[in-house]
Coordinates of C-alpha atoms and ligand atoms in Angstrom, one line a residue:
M1 CA 182.0 87.0 120.5
D2 CA 182.1 90.7 119.6
L3 CA 178.6 91.3 118.1
N4 CA 179.5 94.7 116.6
D5 CA 182.3 93.0 114.7
I6 CA 179.9 90.3 113.6
A7 CA 177.4 93.0 112.4
A8 CA 180.1 94.8 110.4
F9 CA 181.1 91.4 108.9
A10 CA 177.5 90.7 107.9
Q11 CA 177.2 94.2 106.4
A12 CA 180.3 93.7 104.3
I13 CA 178.8 90.5 102.9
I14 CA 175.4 92.0 102.3
Y15 CA 176.8 95.0 100.4
E16 CA 178.8 92.6 98.2
A17 CA 175.6 90.4 97.6
G18 CA 173.7 93.6 96.8
L19 CA 176.1 94.4 93.9
V20 CA 175.3 90.9 92.5
L21 CA 171.5 91.5 92.7
M22 CA 171.8 95.0 91.1
E23 CA 173.7 93.6 88.3
G24 CA 171.2 90.7 87.8
F25 CA 168.3 93.1 88.1
Y26 CA 168.8 94.3 84.6
Q27 CA 169.7 91.0 83.0
H28 CA 167.7 88.1 81.8
K29 CA 166.5 85.9 84.6
E30 CA 166.1 82.1 84.5
V31 CA 162.9 81.5 86.5
E32 CA 161.9 78.2 88.1
Q33 CA 158.9 77.4 90.2
K34 CA 159.3 75.8 93.7
S35 CA 156.4 74.9 96.1
S36 CA 153.6 76.4 93.9
S37 CA 153.2 78.2 90.6
V38 CA 153.8 81.5 92.2
D39 CA 156.8 80.5 94.4
S40 CA 159.7 81.5 92.1
V41 CA 163.4 81.3 92.2
T42 CA 166.1 82.7 89.8
Q43 CA 169.8 82.0 89.2
Y44 CA 170.4 85.2 91.3
D45 CA 168.8 83.8 94.4
R46 CA 171.1 80.8 94.2
I47 CA 174.3 82.8 93.3
V48 CA 173.7 85.2 96.1
E49 CA 173.1 82.4 98.7
S50 CA 176.3 80.6 97.7
L51 CA 178.2 83.8 98.0
I52 CA 176.9 84.5 101.5
V53 CA 177.3 80.9 102.7
S54 CA 181.0 80.7 101.4
R55 CA 181.9 84.1 103.1
I56 CA 180.4 82.9 106.4
L57 CA 181.9 79.5 106.3
S58 CA 185.4 80.8 105.5
R59 CA 185.3 82.7 108.8
F60 CA 183.1 80.5 110.9
P61 CA 183.4 76.9 109.7
D62 CA 181.7 75.6 112.8
H63 CA 178.6 77.7 112.6
A64 CA 175.3 76.2 111.4
I65 CA 173.7 77.8 108.3
L66 CA 170.1 77.7 107.1
G67 CA 169.4 79.3 103.7
E68 CA 166.1 79.5 101.7
E69 CA 167.6 78.0 98.6
G70 CA 168.7 74.8 100.3
S71 CA 172.0 75.6 102.0
S72 CA 172.0 73.7 105.3
H73 CA 175.2 73.3 107.3
V74 CA 175.0 71.5 110.6
G75 CA 177.3 73.4 112.9
K76 CA 179.3 72.2 115.9
G77 CA 178.1 74.8 118.4
L78 CA 175.1 76.9 119.3
Y79 CA 175.3 79.5 116.6
Q80 CA 173.2 79.5 113.4
W81 CA 173.0 81.9 110.5
I82 CA 169.6 82.3 108.7
I83 CA 169.7 83.7 105.2
D84 CA 167.2 84.9 102.6
P85 CA 169.4 85.8 99.7
L86 CA 166.6 87.6 97.8
D87 CA 163.5 88.5 99.6
G88 CA 161.0 89.7 97.0
T89 CA 161.9 87.4 94.1
N90 CA 158.7 88.0 92.2
N91 CA 159.2 91.8 92.3
F92 CA 162.8 91.2 91.2
I93 CA 161.6 89.0 88.2
H94 CA 159.1 91.8 87.2
G95 CA 161.7 94.6 87.4
I96 CA 160.0 96.2 90.4
P97 CA 162.8 97.6 92.6
I98 CA 161.5 96.4 95.9
F99 CA 163.5 93.5 97.3
S100 CA 166.1 92.8 99.9
I101 CA 168.8 90.5 101.3
S102 CA 168.4 89.2 104.9
I103 CA 171.1 87.8 107.1
A104 CA 170.7 86.9 110.8
L105 CA 172.8 85.3 113.4
Y106 CA 171.1 83.4 116.2
K107 CA 172.4 81.6 119.3
R108 CA 169.9 78.8 119.8
E109 CA 166.6 80.7 119.5
K110 CA 168.0 84.1 120.5
P111 CA 168.6 86.6 117.7
L112 CA 172.0 88.3 118.1
V113 CA 172.5 90.2 114.9
G114 CA 170.1 91.0 112.0
V115 CA 171.0 92.9 108.8
V116 CA 168.6 93.6 105.9
F117 CA 169.8 95.4 102.8
D118 CA 167.8 97.1 100.1
P119 CA 170.2 97.4 97.2
T120 CA 168.1 99.6 95.0
R121 CA 167.7 102.4 97.6
D122 CA 171.1 101.6 99.1
E123 CA 169.6 101.3 102.6
C124 CA 171.1 98.9 105.2
F125 CA 169.1 98.1 108.4
T126 CA 171.1 96.6 111.2
A127 CA 170.4 95.6 114.8
V128 CA 172.5 94.0 117.5
T129 CA 170.7 92.6 120.5
N130 CA 170.3 95.1 123.3
Q131 CA 172.1 97.8 121.2
G132 CA 169.3 99.3 119.2
A133 CA 168.6 99.3 115.4
F134 CA 170.1 101.6 112.8
L135 CA 169.7 102.6 109.2
K136 CA 172.7 103.5 107.0
D137 CA 171.5 105.3 104.0
R138 CA 173.0 105.9 100.5
N139 CA 174.9 108.9 101.7
N140 CA 176.5 106.8 104.5
N141 CA 174.5 108.6 107.2
I142 CA 173.5 106.5 110.1
Q143 CA 170.4 107.0 112.0
K144 CA 169.0 105.3 115.1
L145 CA 165.6 103.7 114.3
A146 CA 162.5 104.2 116.4
V147 CA 158.9 103.0 115.7
S148 CA 156.2 105.5 115.2
H149 CA 153.9 106.7 118.0
T150 CA 150.6 106.3 116.2
Q151 CA 148.0 105.0 118.6
K152 CA 145.1 104.1 116.5
L153 CA 144.6 101.6 113.7
I154 CA 142.6 104.0 111.6
H155 CA 145.6 106.3 111.4
S156 CA 148.0 103.4 110.7
L157 CA 149.7 102.4 107.4
L158 CA 150.1 98.6 107.3
A159 CA 151.7 96.1 105.1
T160 CA 150.9 92.4 104.5
G161 CA 151.6 89.5 102.1
F162 CA 150.0 86.3 100.9
P163 CA 151.1 82.7 101.3
Y164 CA 152.3 80.7 98.3
D165 CA 149.5 78.1 98.7
R166 CA 146.8 80.8 98.5
H167 CA 145.2 79.5 95.4
T168 CA 144.3 76.1 97.1
N169 CA 144.2 76.8 100.8
P170 CA 141.4 78.9 102.3
H171 CA 143.8 80.2 105.1
N172 CA 145.2 82.7 102.6
N173 CA 144.8 86.1 104.3
I174 CA 141.9 87.3 102.1
A175 CA 139.5 87.5 105.0
E176 CA 142.0 89.4 107.1
I177 CA 142.9 92.0 104.5
E178 CA 139.2 92.7 103.9
V179 CA 138.8 93.7 107.6
F180 CA 142.1 95.6 107.7
V181 CA 141.3 97.6 104.6
K182 CA 138.2 98.9 106.4
K183 CA 139.9 99.6 109.7
A184 CA 143.3 101.1 108.8
Q185 CA 144.5 104.2 107.0
G186 CA 146.0 101.9 104.3
V187 CA 147.3 98.4 103.5
L188 CA 150.3 97.8 101.2
R189 CA 151.6 94.7 99.8
L190 CA 155.4 95.4 99.3
G191 CA 156.4 91.9 98.2
S192 CA 159.4 91.7 100.6
A193 CA 158.5 90.7 104.1
A194 CA 162.0 91.5 105.5
L195 CA 161.7 95.1 104.1
A196 CA 158.1 95.6 105.3
V197 CA 159.2 94.8 108.9
C198 CA 162.2 97.1 108.6
Y199 CA 159.7 99.8 107.6
V200 CA 157.8 99.3 110.8
A201 CA 161.2 99.7 112.6
S202 CA 161.8 103.0 110.8
S203 CA 158.3 104.3 111.4
R204 CA 157.4 104.4 107.7
L205 CA 154.7 101.9 108.6
E206 CA 152.8 101.2 111.8
G207 CA 152.3 97.5 111.4
Y208 CA 152.7 94.3 109.4
W209 CA 151.1 90.9 109.5
E210 CA 151.4 87.8 107.4
C211 CA 150.7 84.1 107.7
K212 CA 152.8 81.1 106.9
L213 CA 156.1 82.9 106.7
S214 CA 159.3 81.0 106.7
S215 CA 162.1 81.7 109.3
W216 CA 164.4 83.3 106.7
D217 CA 161.8 85.9 105.7
V218 CA 161.9 87.7 109.0
A219 CA 164.8 86.2 111.1
A220 CA 166.8 89.5 110.8
S221 CA 164.0 92.1 110.6
R222 CA 162.1 90.9 113.7
L223 CA 165.3 91.8 115.7
I224 CA 165.5 95.1 113.9
V225 CA 161.9 96.1 114.8
E226 CA 162.2 94.8 118.4
E227 CA 165.4 96.8 118.8
A228 CA 163.6 99.9 117.4
G229 CA 161.1 99.6 120.2
G230 CA 158.5 97.7 118.3
R231 CA 156.6 94.6 119.3
T232 CA 156.4 91.2 117.5
S233 CA 154.2 88.2 118.2
H234 CA 152.4 85.4 116.6
F235 CA 148.7 85.8 115.9
N236 CA 147.8 84.3 119.3
N237 CA 150.1 86.9 121.0
S238 CA 152.7 84.3 121.9
R239 CA 156.4 85.1 121.7
V240 CA 158.0 84.7 118.3
K241 CA 159.5 81.3 117.6
L242 CA 161.1 80.8 114.2
N243 CA 159.8 77.9 112.2
K244 CA 158.3 77.1 108.8
Q245 CA 154.7 78.4 108.6
M246 CA 154.9 81.3 111.1
N247 CA 152.0 83.7 111.6
L248 CA 153.6 87.1 112.5
V249 CA 152.5 90.5 113.6
A250 CA 155.2 93.3 113.9
S251 CA 154.0 96.7 115.0
N252 CA 154.9 99.9 116.8
G253 CA 153.5 98.4 120.0
F254 CA 150.6 100.8 120.4
I255 CA 148.4 99.2 117.7
H256 CA 149.5 95.7 118.4
Q257 CA 146.4 94.5 120.3
Q258 CA 144.2 96.3 117.8
M259 CA 145.9 94.2 115.0
L260 CA 145.5 91.0 116.9
D261 CA 141.9 91.7 117.6
T262 CA 141.3 92.4 113.9
I263 CA 142.9 89.1 112.9
L264 CA 140.7 87.3 115.4
E265 CA 137.6 89.1 114.1
A266 CA 138.4 88.0 110.5
Ligands
LIG1 C1 158.4 86.2 100.0 C2 158.2 87.7 100.2 C3 156.8 88.2 100.2 C4 156.0 87.4 101.2 C5 156.2 85.9 101.0 C6 157.6 85.5 101.1 P1 160.6 85.4 98.7 O1 159.7 85.8 100.0 O2 158.8 88.1 101.5 O3 156.7 89.5 100.5 O4 154.6 87.7 101.0 O5 155.5 85.3 102.1 O6 157.8 84.1 100.9 O7 160.0 84.1 98.2 O8 160.5 86.4 97.7 O9 161.9 85.2 99.3
LIG2 CA1 161.6 85.5 101.6
LIG3 CA1 163.9 84.4 99.0

C-alpha cells in the first residue's frame, strides 16, 4: 500500500468535505442533541460523514470504517478508517469559524495516515507514519511541521476541552483547568480537539489535554503531532490506545512530564 497515495486520496476527500461545511456554515442548521444537552449534531455532520464514507468505500470496499455519526463498516482485512466529519460542532452551530474534519487510516492499532482540514482558514495538516507532518496553507505552500522548543510550563500556551457529561459527572476537568491556569502562560478552549492537537504539532501551542475523548476526535491529529516530534500519552503516561473515553495529553515533549504532574496534582 502506497501511503503517500492514500494521504493524497484522503486530502482530496477532505477538501471536498470542507466545501460542504463552508456552504453549510452560512445556512440554517437543524440541531439535535445526542448523549447530553450539550452534545450536538447537525445535518452537515451527517452529510459530510456519508460523503467521506462513500468515497472511501468506492475505492476500498474491504476496509473497516468508524465514523462519529454512526457509520460502522466491518471490513475484511486489517485496515480501518476513523472519521470525525465535523470536529467542533458547537462552534459551527454558533457561527464561530473554528472547526475541522478529521480522517485517519489505521492498520490494527497503528496509525498510518492522518489528515485534519480547517476549511475556514484553508489549512490542511497531514502526516504519514515515519515521514513527518506537513501543513498545506491557503496559498498551497507546504511546510514541514515541528513542535516548539519551549521548556517550561509557565511559558507554554495550552488548550483543553470539557466532556459532554460535565454537568453531572465530577470528573469534568474543572479541577485540572484551575491548576493549569495558575501554572501556564495561558489556557485556550478552541472547541475542536483535532485542531488543538494540530496546533501543538505546528508549534502554535505547547500542549493540550482533555479527558473522555472519543477515538475519532484525535485519531488523525495524534499521528500529526507525533510525526512533528511531539509526544502523546494518556494521563498515566501510558502509550496512546484509541477507545471511547480516552484521557489524552499531547505536547512538544519538553513540558510533557510537567503537564502529567499538574494533572496528578489536581
Ligand atoms: C468535540 C470537540 C471539542 C471537545 C469535545 C469533542 P465534536 O467534538 O473536539 O473540542 O472538547 O470533547 O467531543 O462533538 O464537536 O465532534
Ligand atoms: Ca469530535
Ligand atoms: Ca464531530
